[in-house]
C-alpha cells in the first residue's frame, strides 16, 4: 500500500473535523494537549492524508483485478540470483477505465513450492493508479509471482473511516466479585452512560478504561473480563459488498508463467552479525526449505545446544497469544525447560518456564486493555506493557520481547498509537537504568484473509505495522518483522505453524546471543 509511513509530509485533513476520531466522552479530561496527544494528532493527520476518502458511486468504478494490467519491465528468459525484477501495475475499474488515484491494498509474494521458498515483494504506490512492485530474486530455480488485490482503494478508505468512527465494535463485560456473589457490568475504553462509573485511569500514559459501577460493590472488586462482538457496523451496505469472500485477495498475475533464475556464480556473504539496533529492510529475508534467511545480517541457524547456551537469565514475553505460542514451542526444543504451576486458570494466565540448573526463567504475560476474547480472563497481576517494563530492573541477562496489535484492530487508531508511544517511553526509561537489557519488538502476523474484515482485517494490521516501525525506528531494539515473515511463509493464520514460530525464535536468539 505504502512503502513507508512518511511523517514529514504536509499536514492535511481528509475531513474538516476529527470528530470521528474522538469518543463521545474523552477518555481523560486534559487541560491542554500533551506531547503524547500532539504526536498522536500528527500521526493521525498523516494517515488521513495517505488514506483519503474515495468516491464510491458503484462497484463498477472500483479497482478490478481482472481489468488491471501487470507488466514485467525488461523481461528476460533467464535471471540471475540477486537480480531485481520489477512489475508495473496499471489499475483499472470494472468498466476498463484507468484509475486516477492509488490507495489499493496489495500483497506481493514470490514462491517456489518445491523448494519451500517464499519472499514478499515491495510495493510502491505512485498515487495515480500505477504501482511498482519489486522482487529481489533470492534463490535459483523456477519462481512463481503472486500479486493479490486485497482491497480496492475504495474499500481501504471505507475501512479507515469505519475504524475511527466508534469504540463499540467490541462489547466488554467486567466481573465484579464480593465474597460469594458476583455481577457483570458493561465496560469499555469509553462509555456513553449516565450511570455511576468506575474509572481505571493511568494519568501518566493517559490510558483509560471504564466500567459501570455495580451496586454495593467497590470499583476494586473488578477481577475478570470477557468480550463479544458488538452488533454494529460503520460500513454502508454498498461498502460491505466490497468485502465478500470472492472480492478479497484476488490474484492479479494468474496469466503469468513462472520465471527462471540461475546462480550465475554470484556470491554475496554478509559478514555482520545480527544485532539489536539494525533496521530490517523490506523484504528483510526469505524462506528456503522452511528456514528463514535474513538478507541484512549474518544469521546463525541454532541447534539445541546453542539454544541452551543462549537461554540463560530472564526472558519476559509481553503481548498477545502470538507470543504465547513461543512459550509453548520452547519446551519442544529445550527439554530442560519445564512449566511451573502458578495456580492460575485459563489460556490467558501467566505462563512460566523454568530451568533451575541453568538459572533460566521465561515468562509470558498478556497485555492489558484492550484484550479481545470470548473467554473469561483474569485482570489480577496484569498491567499495561509500559507499567510491566517499569517494574523490571534489567541487566545483561534480561531480554524482553514485546508484541501488540491484533487486539487493537477493532478500535480507533489513537488507542494503538497511544500504547506504542507509552511502550517506547518505558523502553527509554529501561535503557537509562539498564543499557545492557535486550529489547525485541515483534510486529504483527498477517492473519485469516476472509475474517471479519471491518474488525480484524489485515488492512488495520498493516497500518499498525507502519506505525510500529516508525515509532520504534531509532531505538536500540531488535525488530522481528513477523509481517514480512508470515507473508513469505504464506501462513494467513493469526497463529502460524510451529516451523514459523521456530524461525521467529531463532531470529530472536540471534539478537541476544
XYZ file of C-alpha atoms in Angstrom:
513
model
C 0.000 0.000 0.000
C 2.717 2.449 1.007
C 6.433 1.827 1.101
C 6.651 3.601 4.479
C 4.722 5.860 6.808
C 6.197 9.220 5.852
C 5.782 11.571 8.784
C 7.490 14.514 7.081
C 4.674 15.166 4.622
C 2.498 18.221 4.986
C -0.491 18.179 7.330
C -3.830 17.603 5.647
C -7.278 16.606 6.892
C -9.420 14.375 4.694
C -12.325 15.631 6.760
C -12.665 19.159 8.031
C -13.139 17.827 11.537
C -11.588 14.997 13.511
C -14.854 14.184 15.265
C -14.865 10.614 14.021
C -11.578 10.022 15.835
C -12.850 11.224 19.198
C -15.039 9.299 21.634
C -18.305 10.758 22.854
C -16.612 11.252 26.203
C -12.884 11.952 26.314
C -11.015 9.058 27.998
C -9.196 11.505 30.286
C -10.068 15.207 30.571
C -6.992 17.170 29.535
C -6.471 20.881 30.095
C -4.055 21.182 27.179
C -2.602 18.926 24.525
C 0.319 16.976 25.949
C 3.386 15.902 23.974
C 1.769 12.470 23.511
C -1.525 13.971 22.322
C 0.303 16.169 19.811
C 2.243 13.165 18.496
C -0.968 11.121 18.148
C -2.639 14.019 16.333
C 0.346 14.370 13.995
C 0.387 10.664 13.074
C -3.378 10.544 12.504
C -3.229 13.600 10.262
C -0.508 11.992 8.129
C -2.518 8.774 7.888
C -5.650 10.712 6.938
C -3.700 12.200 4.064
C -2.488 8.807 2.883
C -5.958 7.232 3.128
C -8.286 9.987 1.886
C -11.983 9.350 1.152
C -12.511 7.856 -2.276
C -15.595 8.367 -4.424
C -17.689 5.203 -4.379
C -20.589 5.535 -6.767
C -20.897 1.933 -7.943
C -18.881 -1.278 -7.617
C -18.085 -0.971 -11.342
C -15.990 2.136 -10.665
C -13.821 0.378 -8.059
C -10.490 -1.304 -8.843
C -10.775 -4.574 -10.759
C -8.062 -7.232 -10.532
C -9.259 -8.709 -13.833
C -9.125 -5.492 -15.861
C -5.919 -4.147 -14.328
C -2.649 -4.998 -16.079
C 0.681 -6.222 -14.679
C 3.704 -5.815 -16.975
C 7.163 -7.186 -16.218
C 9.666 -4.446 -17.040
C 12.685 -5.500 -19.154
C 11.698 -9.202 -19.227
C 14.366 -11.840 -19.775
C 14.432 -15.553 -20.499
C 16.791 -16.114 -17.586
C 17.511 -14.084 -14.468
C 20.412 -14.296 -12.042
C 20.089 -14.832 -8.320
C 20.227 -11.418 -6.633
C 18.652 -9.582 -9.576
C 15.682 -7.297 -9.070
C 12.530 -7.924 -11.085
C 10.128 -5.001 -11.444
C 6.473 -5.109 -12.406
C 4.416 -2.085 -13.425
C 0.775 -2.216 -12.400
C -1.866 -0.146 -14.142
C -5.086 -0.249 -12.181
C -8.422 -0.183 -13.979
C -12.003 -0.353 -12.799
C -14.582 -2.970 -13.779
C -15.519 -0.900 -16.849
C -11.915 -0.904 -18.036
C -11.222 2.736 -17.231
C -7.788 3.738 -15.865
C -7.813 4.598 -12.179
C -6.626 8.134 -11.451
C -5.638 7.601 -7.821
C -3.867 4.992 -5.686
C -4.519 3.538 -2.249
C -5.269 -0.054 -3.298
C -4.209 -2.555 -0.622
C -1.931 -5.074 -2.347
C 0.185 -8.025 -1.284
C 3.151 -9.186 -3.371
C 4.842 -12.554 -2.938
C 7.143 -14.834 -4.910
C 7.494 -18.540 -4.243
C 8.923 -21.886 -5.272
C 6.705 -24.536 -3.632
C 9.107 -27.389 -4.462
C 11.860 -25.584 -2.543
C 9.502 -24.491 0.244
C 10.708 -20.980 -0.589
C 8.938 -17.640 -0.412
C 9.515 -13.906 -0.027
C 7.454 -10.761 -0.012
C 7.739 -8.067 -2.669
C 7.984 -4.318 -2.173
C 5.029 -2.248 -3.407
C 5.397 1.440 -4.286
C 2.212 3.470 -4.839
C 2.575 6.429 -7.225
C -0.906 7.663 -6.195
C -2.043 7.968 -9.815
C -3.375 4.492 -10.490
C 0.040 2.938 -11.124
C 2.209 0.858 -8.788
C 5.725 -0.523 -8.981
C 6.196 -3.992 -7.499
C 9.819 -5.017 -6.921
C 11.047 -8.547 -6.195
C 14.608 -9.461 -5.224
C 15.363 -12.895 -6.664
C 16.930 -14.512 -3.611
C 17.208 -18.127 -4.816
C 17.674 -20.068 -8.021
C 15.066 -22.236 -9.710
C 11.557 -21.740 -11.035
C 9.806 -18.884 -9.275
C 6.117 -18.029 -9.374
C 4.938 -14.468 -8.818
C 1.757 -13.526 -6.993
C 0.098 -10.162 -6.621
C -3.128 -10.008 -4.644
C -5.600 -7.163 -4.651
C -6.656 -7.474 -1.014
C -8.939 -4.415 -1.120
C -9.526 -1.726 -3.747
C -8.728 1.826 -2.661
C -12.445 2.465 -2.132
C -12.565 -0.450 0.324
C -9.429 0.713 2.138
C -10.916 4.191 2.501
C -14.186 2.776 3.850
C -12.337 0.579 6.389
C -10.297 3.538 7.619
C -13.401 5.691 8.101
C -15.311 2.861 9.806
C -12.416 2.032 12.116
C -12.186 5.542 13.505
C -15.912 6.087 13.840
C -16.685 4.215 17.038
C -15.418 2.278 20.046
C -18.382 -0.108 20.251
C -17.396 -2.815 17.747
C -16.356 -4.821 20.823
C -18.503 -5.109 23.974
C -16.613 -5.576 27.268
C -18.217 -7.190 30.308
C -16.454 -6.907 33.654
C -16.909 -9.374 36.511
C -17.054 -7.835 39.987
C -16.675 -10.214 42.924
C -17.699 -9.631 46.541
C -17.373 -12.718 48.706
C -19.577 -15.418 47.229
C -21.555 -13.077 44.965
C -20.556 -11.639 41.639
C -22.087 -9.416 38.988
C -21.221 -8.461 35.405
C -21.461 -4.872 34.173
C -20.721 -3.084 30.915
C -17.149 -1.832 30.463
C -15.157 -0.164 27.727
C -12.437 2.205 26.580
C -15.184 4.828 26.598
C -18.730 4.562 27.985
C -21.647 6.727 26.955
C -23.640 6.105 30.123
C -25.355 8.239 32.734
C -24.734 5.564 35.393
C -22.024 5.897 38.008
C -18.737 4.729 36.524
C -15.623 3.081 37.853
C -12.659 4.830 36.290
C -9.399 2.940 35.836
C -7.003 5.685 34.816
C -3.292 5.817 34.126
C -2.702 9.545 34.152
C 0.966 9.355 33.212
C 0.380 7.457 29.960
C -3.166 8.835 29.517
C -4.693 5.357 29.356
C -8.277 4.882 30.495
C -10.836 2.125 30.970
C -14.322 2.346 32.470
C -16.972 0.045 33.938
C -20.493 0.736 35.114
C -20.198 0.594 38.905
C -22.261 -2.247 40.395
C -24.424 -1.539 43.403
C -22.962 -2.427 46.802
C -19.529 -3.255 45.342
C -16.364 -1.166 45.202
C -14.568 -0.486 41.929
C -11.633 -2.545 43.277
C -13.853 -5.654 43.102
C -13.293 -5.946 39.316
C -11.444 -9.248 38.791
C -12.225 -10.649 35.325
C -13.218 -9.555 31.842
C -14.799 -11.050 28.744
C -15.720 -9.582 25.370
C -18.047 -10.187 22.463
C -18.558 -8.535 19.100
C -20.956 -5.607 19.133
C -23.851 -5.727 16.692
C -22.715 -2.598 14.917
C -21.130 -1.710 11.595
C -19.995 1.634 10.264
C -19.903 0.382 6.675
C -22.794 1.012 4.268
C -24.401 -1.971 2.532
C -22.737 -0.872 -0.692
C -19.338 -0.783 1.009
C -19.906 -4.208 2.584
C -20.250 -5.638 -0.927
C -16.525 -4.937 -1.447
C -15.616 -7.416 1.297
C -17.438 -10.512 0.071
C -15.146 -13.527 0.057
C -14.825 -13.562 -3.744
C -13.599 -9.952 -3.791
C -10.884 -10.137 -1.127
C -7.370 -11.223 -2.133
C -7.957 -11.599 -5.886
C -4.904 -12.724 -7.877
C -3.737 -10.193 -10.480
C -0.995 -12.299 -12.136
C -2.731 -15.575 -12.897
C -1.832 -15.346 -16.604
C 1.913 -15.024 -15.937
C 4.069 -18.130 -16.121
C 6.970 -18.782 -13.812
C 10.377 -17.172 -14.292
C 13.720 -18.988 -14.290
C 16.552 -17.910 -12.026
C 20.132 -19.190 -12.298
C 23.052 -18.876 -9.899
C 25.326 -17.011 -12.385
C 28.250 -17.581 -9.965
C 27.092 -14.680 -7.841
C 28.167 -14.944 -4.245
C 27.194 -12.471 -1.545
C 28.246 -13.096 2.016
C 27.024 -10.853 4.795
C 29.678 -10.591 7.459
C 27.947 -8.502 10.126
C 26.205 -10.490 12.826
C 22.529 -9.846 13.542
C 22.245 -7.486 16.490
C 19.805 -5.097 18.124
C 19.602 -1.670 16.558
C 19.580 -2.998 12.989
C 16.660 -1.913 10.835
C 15.379 -4.729 8.594
C 14.624 -3.625 5.019
C 11.538 -4.831 3.122
C 11.850 -7.646 2.427
C 14.230 -8.456 5.260
C 14.637 -12.095 4.344
C 13.151 -15.121 2.629
C 12.261 -18.718 3.374
C 14.120 -21.643 1.834
C 13.448 -25.248 2.866
C 11.220 -23.661 5.539
C 14.193 -21.822 7.090
C 14.092 -18.033 7.435
C 17.220 -16.460 5.930
C 17.905 -12.813 6.703
C 19.266 -10.523 3.980
C 20.643 -7.692 6.140
C 22.760 -9.544 8.710
C 24.535 -12.850 9.232
C 22.018 -15.105 10.938
C 23.153 -18.372 12.507
C 20.853 -21.406 12.485
C 20.974 -22.515 16.098
C 20.826 -26.117 17.242
C 19.556 -27.277 20.640
C 22.969 -26.982 22.316
C 23.435 -23.387 21.142
C 19.857 -22.509 22.126
C 20.565 -23.852 25.620
C 23.620 -21.628 25.801
C 21.668 -18.549 24.754
C 18.673 -19.059 27.026
C 20.183 -18.062 30.305
C 18.908 -15.462 32.697
C 15.459 -13.946 32.435
C 13.256 -13.759 29.361
C 9.995 -11.809 29.569
C 7.354 -12.103 26.828
C 4.736 -9.336 26.938
C 1.859 -9.332 24.492
C -0.812 -11.493 22.962
C -1.314 -15.153 22.056
C 1.097 -14.906 19.106
C 3.861 -14.605 21.725
C 2.248 -17.223 23.952
C 2.992 -19.595 21.060
C 6.683 -19.027 21.803
C 6.425 -20.270 25.375
C 4.550 -23.362 24.157
C 7.167 -24.028 21.474
C 10.357 -23.639 23.544
C 9.970 -26.820 25.712
C 9.693 -28.844 22.482
C 13.289 -27.967 21.576
C 14.750 -27.255 25.030
C 13.732 -30.326 27.005
C 15.124 -28.968 30.278
C 12.538 -26.175 30.334
C 9.521 -27.129 32.446
C 6.289 -25.277 33.123
C 5.900 -24.059 36.693
C 2.334 -24.134 38.009
C 1.380 -20.651 39.210
C -2.052 -21.977 40.220
C -3.915 -19.754 37.794
C -6.560 -20.857 35.292
C -7.409 -20.224 31.653
C -5.433 -19.738 28.454
C -4.544 -16.169 29.338
C -2.996 -16.833 32.737
C 0.670 -16.043 33.332
C 2.885 -18.800 31.922
C 6.262 -19.583 33.490
C 9.042 -21.860 32.225
C 11.977 -22.741 34.459
C 15.313 -24.482 34.066
C 16.667 -24.438 37.624
C 20.048 -25.927 36.690
C 20.786 -23.224 34.107
C 19.017 -20.494 36.104
C 16.708 -19.763 33.180
C 13.310 -18.179 33.675
C 10.878 -17.452 30.827
C 7.556 -15.734 31.497
C 4.630 -14.767 29.269
C 2.052 -12.185 30.336
C -0.790 -10.828 28.257
C -1.063 -7.118 27.643
C -3.834 -5.111 29.284
C -6.900 -3.483 27.687
C -7.948 -3.841 25.010
C -7.814 -7.631 25.129
C -10.479 -9.297 22.977
C -11.709 -12.842 23.654
C -14.938 -14.653 24.466
C -13.109 -16.462 27.263
C -13.220 -15.038 30.755
C -9.763 -13.829 31.731
C -8.283 -12.564 34.988
C -7.163 -8.954 35.403
C -5.189 -9.625 38.575
C -1.456 -9.193 38.126
C -1.690 -7.972 34.522
C -0.844 -4.356 33.721
C -0.230 -2.154 30.709
C 3.046 -3.075 28.967
C 4.741 0.253 29.911
C 3.983 -0.439 33.600
C 5.273 -4.012 33.275
C 8.528 -2.702 31.788
C 8.824 -0.151 34.598
C 8.840 -2.999 37.140
C 11.935 -4.602 35.588
C 15.365 -3.678 36.854
C 17.003 -5.182 33.781
C 20.578 -6.384 33.222
C 22.730 -8.041 30.556
C 20.993 -11.385 31.258
C 17.485 -9.980 30.762
C 15.686 -9.918 27.415
C 12.190 -8.632 26.741
C 10.053 -9.444 23.711
C 7.034 -7.234 23.069
C 4.180 -7.577 20.609
C 0.771 -5.952 20.467
C -1.647 -5.097 17.711
C -4.097 -7.901 16.939
C -6.423 -6.904 19.816
C -6.235 -3.220 18.842
C -7.576 -3.672 15.305
C -11.286 -3.165 16.152
C -10.683 0.226 17.816
C -9.888 3.744 16.590
C -6.220 4.104 15.738
C -5.466 6.600 18.530
C -5.697 3.739 21.076
C -2.890 1.847 19.329
C -0.699 4.917 18.770
C -1.007 5.932 22.433
C 0.072 2.462 23.593
C 3.007 2.353 21.159
C 4.246 5.740 22.390
C 3.850 4.583 26.005
C 5.856 1.422 25.303
C 8.604 3.426 23.616
C 8.896 5.794 26.608
C 9.055 2.817 29.000
C 11.868 1.275 26.931
C 13.742 4.577 27.056
C 13.403 4.610 30.869
C 14.614 0.977 30.999
C 17.693 1.807 28.903
C 18.558 4.684 31.241
C 18.778 2.356 34.252
C 19.983 -0.701 32.339
C 21.511 -0.100 28.874
C 22.536 -3.768 28.564
C 18.984 -5.152 28.675
C 17.957 -6.543 25.292
C 14.556 -5.430 23.949
C 12.967 -7.055 20.897
C 9.823 -5.830 19.119
C 7.869 -8.456 17.188
C 5.482 -6.952 14.639
C 2.074 -8.460 13.931
C 1.473 -11.621 11.936
C -0.817 -11.495 8.938
C -3.986 -13.446 9.599
C -7.019 -15.111 8.016
C -7.953 -13.218 4.875
C -11.703 -13.826 4.980
C -12.235 -12.983 8.601
C -14.449 -10.179 9.939
C -12.724 -7.536 7.803
C -14.197 -4.468 9.472
C -12.975 -5.552 12.912
C -9.908 -7.708 12.377
C -8.774 -7.447 8.752
C -5.123 -7.139 7.759
C -5.638 -3.630 6.406
C -5.892 -2.457 10.025
C -2.862 -4.565 10.938
C -0.821 -3.057 8.118
C -1.497 0.485 9.311
C -0.349 -0.586 12.799
C 2.711 -2.272 11.277
C 3.733 1.010 9.627
C 3.155 2.943 12.861
C 5.177 0.409 14.879
C 8.147 0.640 12.523
C 8.023 4.428 12.639
C 7.705 4.837 16.420
C 10.496 2.369 17.272
C 12.770 3.110 14.290
C 15.567 4.951 16.119
C 15.625 2.893 19.330
C 18.354 0.354 20.049
C 15.928 -2.558 19.822
C 15.795 -5.687 17.706
C 12.955 -5.976 15.199
C 11.401 -9.312 14.290
C 9.424 -8.429 11.179
C 6.734 -11.059 11.598
C 4.593 -9.276 8.983
C 7.274 -9.827 6.347
C 7.957 -13.370 7.560
C 4.340 -14.538 7.576
C 3.770 -13.146 4.068
C 6.858 -15.077 2.912
C 5.536 -18.247 4.577
C 2.019 -17.513 3.247
C 0.502 -18.608 6.552
C -2.676 -16.458 6.575
C -3.275 -17.581 10.140
C -3.002 -15.410 13.229
C -1.343 -18.418 14.901
C 1.165 -19.720 12.332
C 2.509 -23.293 12.480
C 5.486 -24.398 14.576
C 8.124 -24.059 11.858
C 7.276 -20.342 11.565
C 7.345 -19.876 15.353
C 10.697 -21.668 15.486
C 12.177 -19.274 12.937
C 10.817 -16.239 14.786
C 12.509 -17.526 17.943
C 15.721 -18.231 16.010
C 15.751 -14.600 14.868
C 15.264 -13.506 18.491
C 18.111 -15.729 19.720
C 20.419 -14.279 17.071
C 19.749 -10.854 18.552
C 20.546 -11.884 22.135
C 23.320 -14.485 21.711
